mmCIF file of C-alpha atoms in Angstrom:
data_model
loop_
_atom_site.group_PDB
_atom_site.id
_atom_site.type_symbol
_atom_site.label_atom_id
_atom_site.label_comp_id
_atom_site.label_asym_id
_atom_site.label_seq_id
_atom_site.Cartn_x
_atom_site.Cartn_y
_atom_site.Cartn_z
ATOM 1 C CA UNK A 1 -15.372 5.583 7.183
ATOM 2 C CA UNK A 2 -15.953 3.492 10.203
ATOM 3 C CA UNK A 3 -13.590 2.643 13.023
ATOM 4 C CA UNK A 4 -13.379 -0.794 14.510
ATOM 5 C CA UNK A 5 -13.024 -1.214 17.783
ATOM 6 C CA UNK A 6 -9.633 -2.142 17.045
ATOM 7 C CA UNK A 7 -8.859 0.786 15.161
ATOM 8 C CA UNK A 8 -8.743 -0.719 11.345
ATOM 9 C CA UNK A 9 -10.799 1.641 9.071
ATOM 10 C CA UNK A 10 -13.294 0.031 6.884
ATOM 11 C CA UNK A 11 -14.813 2.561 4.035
ATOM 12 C CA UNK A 12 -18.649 1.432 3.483
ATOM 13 C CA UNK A 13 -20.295 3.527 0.568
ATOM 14 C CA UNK A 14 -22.748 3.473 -1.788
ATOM 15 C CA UNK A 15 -21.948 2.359 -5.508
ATOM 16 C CA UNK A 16 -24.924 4.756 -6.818
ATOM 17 C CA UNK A 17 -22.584 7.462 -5.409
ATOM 18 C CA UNK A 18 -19.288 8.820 -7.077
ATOM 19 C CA UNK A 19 -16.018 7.583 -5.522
ATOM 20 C CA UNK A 20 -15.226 9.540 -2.846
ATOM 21 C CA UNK A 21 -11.957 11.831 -2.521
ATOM 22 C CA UNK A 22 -8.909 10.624 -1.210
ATOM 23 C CA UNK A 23 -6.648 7.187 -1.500
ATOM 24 C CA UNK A 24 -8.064 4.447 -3.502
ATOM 25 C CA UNK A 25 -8.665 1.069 -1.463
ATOM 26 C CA UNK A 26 -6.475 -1.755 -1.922
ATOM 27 C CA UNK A 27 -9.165 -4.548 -1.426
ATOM 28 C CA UNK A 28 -13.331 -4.310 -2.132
ATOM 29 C CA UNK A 29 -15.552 -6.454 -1.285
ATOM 30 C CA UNK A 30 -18.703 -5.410 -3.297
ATOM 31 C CA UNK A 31 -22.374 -6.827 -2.064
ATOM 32 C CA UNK A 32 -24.852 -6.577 -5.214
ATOM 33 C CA UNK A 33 -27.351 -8.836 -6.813
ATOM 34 C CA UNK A 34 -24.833 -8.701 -10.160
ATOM 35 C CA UNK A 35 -21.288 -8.261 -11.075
ATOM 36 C CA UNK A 36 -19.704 -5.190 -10.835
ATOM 37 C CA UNK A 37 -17.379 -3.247 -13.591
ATOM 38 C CA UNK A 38 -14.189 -4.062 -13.057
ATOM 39 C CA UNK A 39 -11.979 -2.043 -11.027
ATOM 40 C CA UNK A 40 -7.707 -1.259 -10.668
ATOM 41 C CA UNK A 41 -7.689 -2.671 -6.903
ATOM 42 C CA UNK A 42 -8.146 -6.334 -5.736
ATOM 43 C CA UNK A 43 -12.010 -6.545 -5.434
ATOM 44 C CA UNK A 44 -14.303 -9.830 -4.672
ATOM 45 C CA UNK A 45 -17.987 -9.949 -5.517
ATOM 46 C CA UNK A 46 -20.678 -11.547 -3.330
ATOM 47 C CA UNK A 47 -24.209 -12.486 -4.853
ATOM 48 C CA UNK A 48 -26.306 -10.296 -2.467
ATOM 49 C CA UNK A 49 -29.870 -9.480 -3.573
ATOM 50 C CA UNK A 50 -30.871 -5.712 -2.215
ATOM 51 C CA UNK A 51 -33.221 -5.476 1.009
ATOM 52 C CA UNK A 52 -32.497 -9.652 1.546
ATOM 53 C CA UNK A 53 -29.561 -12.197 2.630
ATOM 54 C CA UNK A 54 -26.883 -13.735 0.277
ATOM 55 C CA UNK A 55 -27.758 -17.103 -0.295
ATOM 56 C CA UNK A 56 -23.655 -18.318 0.515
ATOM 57 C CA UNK A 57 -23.493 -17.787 4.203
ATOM 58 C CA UNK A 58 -20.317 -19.687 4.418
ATOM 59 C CA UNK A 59 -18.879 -17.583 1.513
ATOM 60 C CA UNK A 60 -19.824 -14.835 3.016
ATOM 61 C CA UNK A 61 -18.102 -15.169 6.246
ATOM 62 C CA UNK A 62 -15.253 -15.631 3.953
ATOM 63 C CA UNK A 63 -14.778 -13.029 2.359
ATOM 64 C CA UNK A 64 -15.667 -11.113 5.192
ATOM 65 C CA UNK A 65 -12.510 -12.358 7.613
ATOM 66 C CA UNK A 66 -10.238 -11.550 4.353
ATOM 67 C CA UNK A 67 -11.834 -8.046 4.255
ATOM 68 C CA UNK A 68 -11.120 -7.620 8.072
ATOM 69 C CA UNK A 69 -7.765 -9.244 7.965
ATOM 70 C CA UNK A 70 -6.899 -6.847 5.107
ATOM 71 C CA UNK A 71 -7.884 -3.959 7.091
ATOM 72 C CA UNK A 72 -5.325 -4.221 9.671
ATOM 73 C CA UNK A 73 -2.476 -2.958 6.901
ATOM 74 C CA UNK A 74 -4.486 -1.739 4.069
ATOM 75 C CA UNK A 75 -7.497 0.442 2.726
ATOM 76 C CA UNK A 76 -10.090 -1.477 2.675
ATOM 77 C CA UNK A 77 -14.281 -0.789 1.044
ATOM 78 C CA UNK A 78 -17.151 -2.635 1.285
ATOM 79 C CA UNK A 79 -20.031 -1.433 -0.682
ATOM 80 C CA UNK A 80 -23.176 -2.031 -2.415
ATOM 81 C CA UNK A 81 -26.097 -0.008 -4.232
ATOM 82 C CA UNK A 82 -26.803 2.598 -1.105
ATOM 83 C CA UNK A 83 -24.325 1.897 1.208
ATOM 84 C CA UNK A 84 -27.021 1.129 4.079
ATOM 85 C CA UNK A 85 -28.250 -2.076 4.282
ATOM 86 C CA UNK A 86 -26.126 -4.612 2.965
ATOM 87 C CA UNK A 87 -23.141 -2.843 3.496
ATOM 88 C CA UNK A 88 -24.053 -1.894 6.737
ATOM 89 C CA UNK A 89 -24.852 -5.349 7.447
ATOM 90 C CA UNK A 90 -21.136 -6.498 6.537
ATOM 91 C CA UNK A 91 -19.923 -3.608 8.793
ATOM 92 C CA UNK A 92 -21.781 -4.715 11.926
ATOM 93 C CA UNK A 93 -20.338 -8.795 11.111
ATOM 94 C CA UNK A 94 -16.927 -7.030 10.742
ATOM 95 C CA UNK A 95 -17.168 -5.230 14.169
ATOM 96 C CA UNK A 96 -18.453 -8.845 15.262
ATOM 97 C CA UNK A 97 -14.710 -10.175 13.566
ATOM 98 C CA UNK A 98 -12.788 -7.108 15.341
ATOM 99 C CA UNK A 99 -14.392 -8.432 18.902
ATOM 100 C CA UNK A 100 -17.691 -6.909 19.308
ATOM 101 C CA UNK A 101 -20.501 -9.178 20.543
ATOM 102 C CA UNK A 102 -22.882 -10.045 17.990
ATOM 103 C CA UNK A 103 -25.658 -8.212 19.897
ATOM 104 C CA UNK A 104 -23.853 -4.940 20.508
ATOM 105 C CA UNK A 105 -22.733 -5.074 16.657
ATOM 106 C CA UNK A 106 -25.526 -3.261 14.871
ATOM 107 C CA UNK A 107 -26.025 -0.451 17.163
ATOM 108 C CA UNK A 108 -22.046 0.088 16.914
ATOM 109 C CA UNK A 109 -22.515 0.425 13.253
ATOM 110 C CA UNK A 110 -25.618 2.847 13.295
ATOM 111 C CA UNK A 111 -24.064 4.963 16.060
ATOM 112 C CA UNK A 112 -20.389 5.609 14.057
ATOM 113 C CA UNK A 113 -21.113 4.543 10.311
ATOM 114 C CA UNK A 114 -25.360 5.240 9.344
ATOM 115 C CA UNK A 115 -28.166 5.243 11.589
ATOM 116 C CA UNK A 116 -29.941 4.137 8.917
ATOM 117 C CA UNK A 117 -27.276 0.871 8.639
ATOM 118 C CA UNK A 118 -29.079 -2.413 8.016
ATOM 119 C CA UNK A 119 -32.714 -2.091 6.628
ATOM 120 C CA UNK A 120 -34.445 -5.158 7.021
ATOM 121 C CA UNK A 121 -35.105 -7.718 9.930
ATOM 122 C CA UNK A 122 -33.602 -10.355 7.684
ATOM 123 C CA UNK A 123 -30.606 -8.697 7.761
ATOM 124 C CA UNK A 124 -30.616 -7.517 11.443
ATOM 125 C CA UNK A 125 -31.168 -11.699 12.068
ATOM 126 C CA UNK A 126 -27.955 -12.112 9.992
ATOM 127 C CA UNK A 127 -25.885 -9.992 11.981
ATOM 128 C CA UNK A 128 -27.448 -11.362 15.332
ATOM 129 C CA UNK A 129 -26.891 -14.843 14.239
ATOM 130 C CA UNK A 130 -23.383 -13.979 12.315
ATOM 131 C CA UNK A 131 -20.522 -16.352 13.602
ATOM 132 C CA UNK A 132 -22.625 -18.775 15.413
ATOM 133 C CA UNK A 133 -22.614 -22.156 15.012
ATOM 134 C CA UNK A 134 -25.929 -23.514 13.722
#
């Protein structure tokens, strides 16, 4: 579970893992290179190859502020295969969304989610570059 600055708790896991114990989230957002099973809680799917970037940047960011805005009254998850780099990649843009600057982001998410949070430089660019305009 990570804490946003803010305070809203964001669940990031790993789908290869079983669901953890406790309350089931209200929203998902789910990061993988295919569709998911479907699941009883409102849940959006993002085209995310593992180890690289989504190739819908805008969508992204979209379904990114829902996932934040969500997280102010409800449980919210974000996951994909592992739970590290993808996932931690959305975590560090959602500490970006809760107020965070973008270069303090990723070594917010190693220190209270995974050190081992966002694997590739790709993705590390992402987070760097996440909210800017072009």
């Amino acid at each position: 579970m990570l804490r946003l600055p803010s305070g809203r708790l964001v669940r990031g896991r790993g789908l290869s893992r079983p669901l953890p114990d406790g309350p089931l989230p209200a929203f998902a957002l789910y990061l993988l290179d295919h569709e998911p099973p479907p699941v009883a809680w409102t849940a959006r799917w993002v085209h995310w190859p593992d180890f690289g970037l989504p190739p819908d940047r805008a969508a992204v960011e979209g379904v990114l502020r829902e996932a934040w805005q969500r997280a102010e009254t409800e449980r919210v998850e974000v996951a994909c295969a592992g739970g590290n780099g993808r996932t931690g990649t959305a975590l560090a843009c959602l500490a970006i969304l809760d107020g965070l600057p973008n270069r303090e982001a990723l070594g917010y998410v190693r220190e209270h989610y995974r050190p081992t949070a966002v694997e590739t430089s790709g993705q590390e660019r992402f987070v760097a570059r996440f909210g800017l305009v072009p």
